[in-house]
Amino acid sequence: MTETEKRCWAEISPENLLHNVRALRAALPAGCRFLGVVKADAYGHGAVETAKLLEGAGADYLAVACLDEALELRANGVTMPVLILGHSSAAYTETLIEHDITQAVAGFEEARAFSEAAIRAGGTLRVHMAVDTGMSRLGFLCTGKNFDRGVSELAHACSLPGLDAEGVFTHFAVADEPGEENERFTREQYRLFTAAIEAAERQGARFAIRHCMNSGALLHYPEFALDMARPGLLLYGYGDTEGKLGLRPCMRLVTRLLTVKTLSPGASVSYGRRFTAQRETRLGVLGIGYADGLPRLCSNRCAFAVAGGMAPQRGSICMDMCMLDLTELPEAEPGDEVEIFGPAADLNALSEAAQTIPYELLCAVSKRVPRVIKNFSPYRV
Ligand SMILES: *Cc1c(COP(=O)(O)O)cnc(C)c1O
């Protein structure tokens, strides 16, 4: 697309990202490695830019979801270690080795397939073994009566030729959720993880990097750091709802007021006529809609930041536009910036209106929205 005046854009702040890396590192024990999760285009922030900032900030590792994401980093000159957390077919073993990419291994059959392919390719594939301690997703299943079998398959997988089992990891299901039952479950996942490692090491395995700390664990279970922390959401400034770490949002989603008009009482707004003006209403039209990643579910139940304060959104959100009530903000005029989320308009509130979590809204900011690298004040202005 050619560059013309932007309807909406996402400002990405390198300063705020670097601030967050420093704040997170300061919360970790000395010597703990730091992996930055940059899957899903760095939660919408731009994977290559984010990876380069993390590389410059001295991060030790990056993680992505799939081979294409890893290859995008390599093609753009990112040379630091990259771990693929998700599934890759063993058919791509040679590509993984050639680009020096670390692959997560989800079970014994996968390990054997990677091992055979690595031998055929005449190389060694660096892997991190995934241990399933209760997420019931990828990993050697080590819960309940599966423990002994899971551990022996894990140890056996580590001994296969063509594989270098550098690491072992697990993933928590509720480390970010409060409550006694969630804490019990998380502590049990950690206990199983460390018990599986010990048992596998008794059977000859050796892991240089043991890791389990996602954002929730980093915040609530600092004692789970082991050899490496693996935050995603916190890096981007979200997830610390109590504000313990002083993190700063790295993305500011912005649009403009296209026009402003005054409606008479009784006038309805947008598709479906789901809002009716009860009084004389100053209505602004914004250049952002659900095709940009603003969920239609938020219609009539969210507010955005205009210079001067928050303004409620009115009527159904359209594909490319939506409407804003400026009756209480008489100074707002066409051309003014409106912040959808960022330091002034809280993403958590918008997520609640969309009945989802901040992760989904960050990832939802669509390809049509240009990312602009630009530092912005982390404080409400
Ligand atoms: C996405 C992901 C993370 C990061 O999770 P956050 O909650 O964003 O910190 C860590 N580990 C794995 C395996 C993941 O899939």
mmCIF file of N, CA and C and ligand atoms in Angstrom, residues 37 39 43 85 137 169 171 214-215 230-233 359, ligand 1:
data_model
loop_
_atom_site.group_PDB
_atom_site.id
_atom_site.type_symbol
_atom_site.label_atom_id
_atom_site.label_comp_id
_atom_site.label_asym_id
_atom_site.label_seq_id
_atom_site.Cartn_x
_atom_site.Cartn_y
_atom_site.Cartn_z
ATOM 1 N N VAL A 37 9.716 -13.586 24.451
ATOM 2 C CA VAL A 37 8.787 -14.275 23.556
ATOM 3 C C VAL A 37 8.310 -13.283 22.494
ATOM 4 N N LYS A 39 6.647 -14.384 19.544
ATOM 5 C CA LYS A 39 5.718 -15.056 18.622
ATOM 6 C C LYS A 39 4.593 -14.098 18.218
ATOM 7 N N TYR A 43 3.550 -10.220 19.595
ATOM 8 C CA TYR A 43 2.254 -9.806 20.129
ATOM 9 C C TYR A 43 1.769 -8.545 19.421
ATOM 10 N N LEU A 85 8.618 -22.724 20.008
ATOM 11 C CA LEU A 85 7.853 -23.339 21.105
ATOM 12 C C LEU A 85 6.827 -24.344 20.585
ATOM 13 N N ARG A 137 -1.128 -29.843 26.648
ATOM 14 C CA ARG A 137 -0.877 -29.344 25.296
ATOM 15 C C ARG A 137 0.330 -30.126 24.801
ATOM 16 N N PHE A 169 11.615 -27.677 29.400
ATOM 17 C CA PHE A 169 10.701 -26.634 29.877
ATOM 18 C C PHE A 169 9.304 -27.181 30.067
ATOM 19 N N HIS A 171 5.029 -25.493 30.836
ATOM 20 C CA HIS A 171 4.225 -24.283 30.681
ATOM 21 C C HIS A 171 3.060 -24.328 31.669
ATOM 22 N N ASN A 214 6.713 -18.144 32.696
ATOM 23 C CA ASN A 214 5.981 -17.229 31.820
ATOM 24 C C ASN A 214 5.677 -15.951 32.613
ATOM 25 N N SER A 215 4.899 -15.049 32.035
ATOM 26 C CA SER A 215 4.639 -13.774 32.715
ATOM 27 C C SER A 215 3.991 -13.979 34.085
ATOM 28 N N ARG A 230 10.899 -16.616 30.789
ATOM 29 C CA ARG A 230 10.358 -16.709 29.423
ATOM 30 C C ARG A 230 9.112 -15.833 29.283
ATOM 31 N N PRO A 231 9.207 -14.532 29.614
ATOM 32 C CA PRO A 231 7.989 -13.698 29.571
ATOM 33 C C PRO A 231 7.641 -13.237 28.166
ATOM 34 N N GLY A 232 6.355 -13.091 27.932
ATOM 35 C CA GLY A 232 5.846 -12.460 26.719
ATOM 36 C C GLY A 232 5.094 -11.191 27.093
ATOM 37 N N LEU A 233 3.876 -11.356 27.575
ATOM 38 C CA LEU A 233 2.994 -10.225 27.830
ATOM 39 C C LEU A 233 3.643 -9.104 28.650
ATOM 40 N N TYR A 359 -3.846 -10.050 25.570
ATOM 41 C CA TYR A 359 -3.117 -10.767 24.515
ATOM 42 C C TYR A 359 -3.871 -10.712 23.184
HETATM 43 C C1 LIG B 1 3.292 -17.713 24.754
HETATM 44 C C2 LIG B 1 4.162 -18.514 25.645
HETATM 45 C C3 LIG B 1 4.902 -17.893 26.666
HETATM 46 C C4 LIG B 1 4.733 -16.448 27.042
HETATM 47 O O1 LIG B 1 3.541 -16.308 27.784
HETATM 48 P P1 LIG B 1 3.171 -14.930 28.521
HETATM 49 O O2 LIG B 1 1.987 -15.264 29.302
HETATM 50 O O3 LIG B 1 2.899 -13.942 27.427
HETATM 51 O O4 LIG B 1 4.356 -14.553 29.327
HETATM 52 C C5 LIG B 1 5.793 -18.674 27.390
HETATM 53 N N1 LIG B 1 5.924 -19.992 27.131
HETATM 54 C C6 LIG B 1 5.200 -20.622 26.177
HETATM 55 C C7 LIG B 1 5.397 -22.087 25.964
HETATM 56 C C8 LIG B 1 4.294 -19.912 25.405
HETATM 57 O O5 LIG B 1 3.586 -20.540 24.481
#
